[in-house]
Coordinates of C-alpha atoms in Angstrom, one line a residue:
X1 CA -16.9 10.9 0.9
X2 CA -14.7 10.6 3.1
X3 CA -14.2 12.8 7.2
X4 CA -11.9 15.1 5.6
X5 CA -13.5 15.5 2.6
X6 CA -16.8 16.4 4.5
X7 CA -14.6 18.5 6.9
X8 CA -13.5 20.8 3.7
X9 CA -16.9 20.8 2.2
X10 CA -18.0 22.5 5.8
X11 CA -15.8 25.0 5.1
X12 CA -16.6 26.1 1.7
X13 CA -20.5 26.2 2.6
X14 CA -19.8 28.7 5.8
X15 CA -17.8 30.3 3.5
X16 CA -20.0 30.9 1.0
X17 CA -23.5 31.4 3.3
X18 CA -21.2 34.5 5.0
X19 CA -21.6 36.3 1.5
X20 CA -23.7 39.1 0.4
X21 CA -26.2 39.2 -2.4
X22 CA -24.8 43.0 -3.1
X23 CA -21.1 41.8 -3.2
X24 CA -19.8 41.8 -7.0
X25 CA -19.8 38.5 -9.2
X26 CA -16.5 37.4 -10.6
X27 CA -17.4 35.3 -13.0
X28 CA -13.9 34.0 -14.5
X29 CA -13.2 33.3 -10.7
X30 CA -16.4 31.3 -10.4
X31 CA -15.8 29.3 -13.6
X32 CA -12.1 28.7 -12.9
X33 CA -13.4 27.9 -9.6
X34 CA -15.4 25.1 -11.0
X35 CA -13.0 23.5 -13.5
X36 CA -10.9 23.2 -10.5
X37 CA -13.7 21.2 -8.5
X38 CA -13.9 19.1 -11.1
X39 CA -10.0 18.3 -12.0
X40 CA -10.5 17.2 -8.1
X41 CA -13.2 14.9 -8.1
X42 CA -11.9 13.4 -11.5
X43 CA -8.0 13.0 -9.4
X44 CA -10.0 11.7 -6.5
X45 CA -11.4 9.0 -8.9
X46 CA -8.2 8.4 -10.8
X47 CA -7.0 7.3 -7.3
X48 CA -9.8 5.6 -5.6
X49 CA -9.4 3.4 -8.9
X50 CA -5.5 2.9 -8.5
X51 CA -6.3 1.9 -4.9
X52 CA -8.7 -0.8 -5.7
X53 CA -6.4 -2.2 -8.4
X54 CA -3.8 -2.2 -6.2
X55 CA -5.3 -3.7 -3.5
X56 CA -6.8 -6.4 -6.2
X57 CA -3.4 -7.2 -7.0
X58 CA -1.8 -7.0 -3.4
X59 CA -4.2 -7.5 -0.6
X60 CA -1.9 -6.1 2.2
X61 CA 1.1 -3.8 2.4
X62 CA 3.8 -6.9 3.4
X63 CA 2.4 -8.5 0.4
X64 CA 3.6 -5.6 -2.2
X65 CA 6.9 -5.4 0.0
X66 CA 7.6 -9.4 -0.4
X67 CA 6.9 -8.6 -4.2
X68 CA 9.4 -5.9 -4.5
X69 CA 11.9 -7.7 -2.3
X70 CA 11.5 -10.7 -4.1
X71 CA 12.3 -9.3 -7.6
X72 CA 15.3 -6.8 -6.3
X73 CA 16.9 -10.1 -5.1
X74 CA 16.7 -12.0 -8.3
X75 CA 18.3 -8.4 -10.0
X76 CA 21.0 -8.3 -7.3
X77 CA 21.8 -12.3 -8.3
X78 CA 22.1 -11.6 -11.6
X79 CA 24.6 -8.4 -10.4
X80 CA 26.3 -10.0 -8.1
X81 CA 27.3 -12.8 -10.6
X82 CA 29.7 -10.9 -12.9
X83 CA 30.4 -12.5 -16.2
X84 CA 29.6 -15.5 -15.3
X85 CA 25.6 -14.9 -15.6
X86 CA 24.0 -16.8 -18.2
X87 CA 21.7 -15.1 -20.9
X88 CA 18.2 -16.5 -19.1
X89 CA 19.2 -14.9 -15.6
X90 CA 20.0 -11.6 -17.4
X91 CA 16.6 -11.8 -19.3
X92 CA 14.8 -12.6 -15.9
X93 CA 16.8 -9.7 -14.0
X94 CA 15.9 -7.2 -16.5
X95 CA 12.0 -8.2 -16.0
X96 CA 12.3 -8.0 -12.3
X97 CA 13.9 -5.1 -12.4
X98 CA 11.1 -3.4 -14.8
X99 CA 8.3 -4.8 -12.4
X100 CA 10.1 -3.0 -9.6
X101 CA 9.8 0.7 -11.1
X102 CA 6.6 -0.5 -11.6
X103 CA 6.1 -1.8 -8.0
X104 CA 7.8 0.9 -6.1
X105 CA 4.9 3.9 -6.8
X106 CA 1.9 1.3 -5.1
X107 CA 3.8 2.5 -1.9
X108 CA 2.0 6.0 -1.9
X109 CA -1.6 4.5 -1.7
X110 CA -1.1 1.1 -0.1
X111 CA -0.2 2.3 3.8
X112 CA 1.1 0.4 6.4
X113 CA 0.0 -0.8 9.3
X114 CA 1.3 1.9 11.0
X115 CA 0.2 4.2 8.7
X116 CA -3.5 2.8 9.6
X117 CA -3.1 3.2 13.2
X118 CA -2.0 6.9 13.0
X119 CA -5.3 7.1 10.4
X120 CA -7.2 5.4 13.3
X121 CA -5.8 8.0 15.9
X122 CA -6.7 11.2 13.5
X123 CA -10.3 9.9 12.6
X124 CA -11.3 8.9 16.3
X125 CA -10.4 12.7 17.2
X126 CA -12.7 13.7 14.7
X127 CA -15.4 11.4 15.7
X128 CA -15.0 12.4 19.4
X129 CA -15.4 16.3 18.0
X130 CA -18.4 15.2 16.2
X131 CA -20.1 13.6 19.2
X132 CA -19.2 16.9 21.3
X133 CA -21.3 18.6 18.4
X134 CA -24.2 16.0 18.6
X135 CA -23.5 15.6 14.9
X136 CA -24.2 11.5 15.1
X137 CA -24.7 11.0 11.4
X138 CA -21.2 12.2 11.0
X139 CA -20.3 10.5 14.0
X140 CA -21.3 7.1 12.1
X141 CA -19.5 8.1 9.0
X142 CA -16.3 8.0 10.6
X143 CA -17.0 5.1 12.4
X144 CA -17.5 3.5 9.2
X145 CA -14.0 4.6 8.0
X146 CA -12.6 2.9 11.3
X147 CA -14.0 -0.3 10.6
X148 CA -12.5 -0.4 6.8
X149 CA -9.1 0.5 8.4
X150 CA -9.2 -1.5 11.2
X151 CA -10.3 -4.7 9.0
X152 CA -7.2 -4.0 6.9
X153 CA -5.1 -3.9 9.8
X154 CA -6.1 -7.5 10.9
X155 CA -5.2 -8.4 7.4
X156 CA -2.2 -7.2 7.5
X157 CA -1.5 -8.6 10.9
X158 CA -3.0 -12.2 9.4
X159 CA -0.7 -12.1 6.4
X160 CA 2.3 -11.5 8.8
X161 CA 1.7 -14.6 10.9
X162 CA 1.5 -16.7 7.9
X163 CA 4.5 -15.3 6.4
X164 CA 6.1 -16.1 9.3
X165 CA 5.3 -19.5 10.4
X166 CA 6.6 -21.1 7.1
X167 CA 9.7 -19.2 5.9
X168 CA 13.3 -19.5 6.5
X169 CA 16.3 -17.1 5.2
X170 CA 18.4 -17.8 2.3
X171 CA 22.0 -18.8 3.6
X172 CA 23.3 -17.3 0.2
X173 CA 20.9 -14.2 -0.2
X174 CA 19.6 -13.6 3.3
X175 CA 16.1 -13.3 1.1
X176 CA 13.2 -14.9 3.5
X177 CA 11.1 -17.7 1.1
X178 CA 8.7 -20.4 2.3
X179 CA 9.8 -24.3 3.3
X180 CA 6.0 -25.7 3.1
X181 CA 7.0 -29.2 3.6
X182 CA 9.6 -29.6 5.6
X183 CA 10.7 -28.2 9.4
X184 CA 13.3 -25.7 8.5
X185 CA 15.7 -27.6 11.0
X186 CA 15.9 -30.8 8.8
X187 CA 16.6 -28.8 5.6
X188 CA 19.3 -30.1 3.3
X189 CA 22.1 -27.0 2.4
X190 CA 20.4 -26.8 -1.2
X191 CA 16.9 -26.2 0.2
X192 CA 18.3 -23.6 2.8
X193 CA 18.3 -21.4 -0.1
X194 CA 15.6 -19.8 -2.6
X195 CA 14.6 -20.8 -5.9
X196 CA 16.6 -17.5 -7.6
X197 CA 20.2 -18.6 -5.7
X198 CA 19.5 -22.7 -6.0
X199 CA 20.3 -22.1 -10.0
X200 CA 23.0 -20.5 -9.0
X201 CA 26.6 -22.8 -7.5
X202 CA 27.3 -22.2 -4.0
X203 CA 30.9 -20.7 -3.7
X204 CA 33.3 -23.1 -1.9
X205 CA 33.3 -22.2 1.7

């Protein structure tokens, strides 16, 4: 359960402590009442499970990004080549393309970095109210959250390092792609470009 989830189950138990015994029962309020707790919790599971899988699948944000990028170049190749595509790049455009409506909605619960830090900011505010209430076991809570997000910010910051200590930019695409084994300054014309626009000629410059 997470700070603001706690913070809004706070709220319903003042609210409900503040009532009478004497006050009337509404009991189709009460039951709708409950139906709609549990649509929640069963939507907060539905997502806590499309976060994990998610994350299972792409560890960091930049990682889901390079995916996305990665397939909306090989449909622009296959766009930008007119007629003259062949039937294989059309077959492997259309499949990118597919896998990047199916991409593009992992945005809404994979944040990025920044995202995190503004998360950060928000959640130490509550953790400094907490303290001012003496409240430490909620106090700890929080910091628990903190250390999850903070642990996926180093992540993300790892996976950008590594991006960017082995890629170049394609001269035909401007997509970024990795050159493992050689310095980029000692790469032939061909190997200046990625594997989607090498299958493709070079126009005559």
């Amino acid at each position: 359960e997470s700070a603001y989830s706690a913070a809004a189950t706070e709220v319903e138990d003042n609210t409900a402590d503040d009532k009478t015994d004497d006050e009337p029962v509404a009991t189709n309020d009460n039951e709708s009442s409950m139906e709609g707790t549990v649509d929640e919790n069963e939507m907060h599971r539905n997502q806590a499970a499309l976060v994990i899988e998610a994350r299972h699948r792409f560890p960091t944000r930049e990682a889901l990004e390079d995916a996305i990028h990665e397939r909306q170049a090989t449909v622009s190749l296959a766009v930008g080549s007119g007629f003259d595509v062949d039937k294989e790049t059309l077959t492997r455009a259309a499949l990118a393309d597919d896998e990047v409506r199916k991409l593009l909605p992992l945005r809404l619960v994979l944040p990025t970095a920044a995202d995190l830090r503004e998360m950060l900011v928000v959640l130490q505010n509550h953790k400094e109210d907490a303290l001012k209430e003496y409240d430490v076991t909620k106090a700890l809570k929080i910091q628990t959250e903190m250390d999850e997000i903070e642990k996926q910010i180093d992540e993300e910051e790892v996976y950008l390092r590594k991006k960017n200590v082995s890629q170049t930019s394609c001269v035909k695409c401007g997509t970024n792609f990795e050159t493992k084994k050689k310095m980029v300054g000692i790469l032939k014309k061909k190997e200046m470009m990625c594997d989607n626009c090498r299958v493709m000629p070079m126009p005559e410059v």
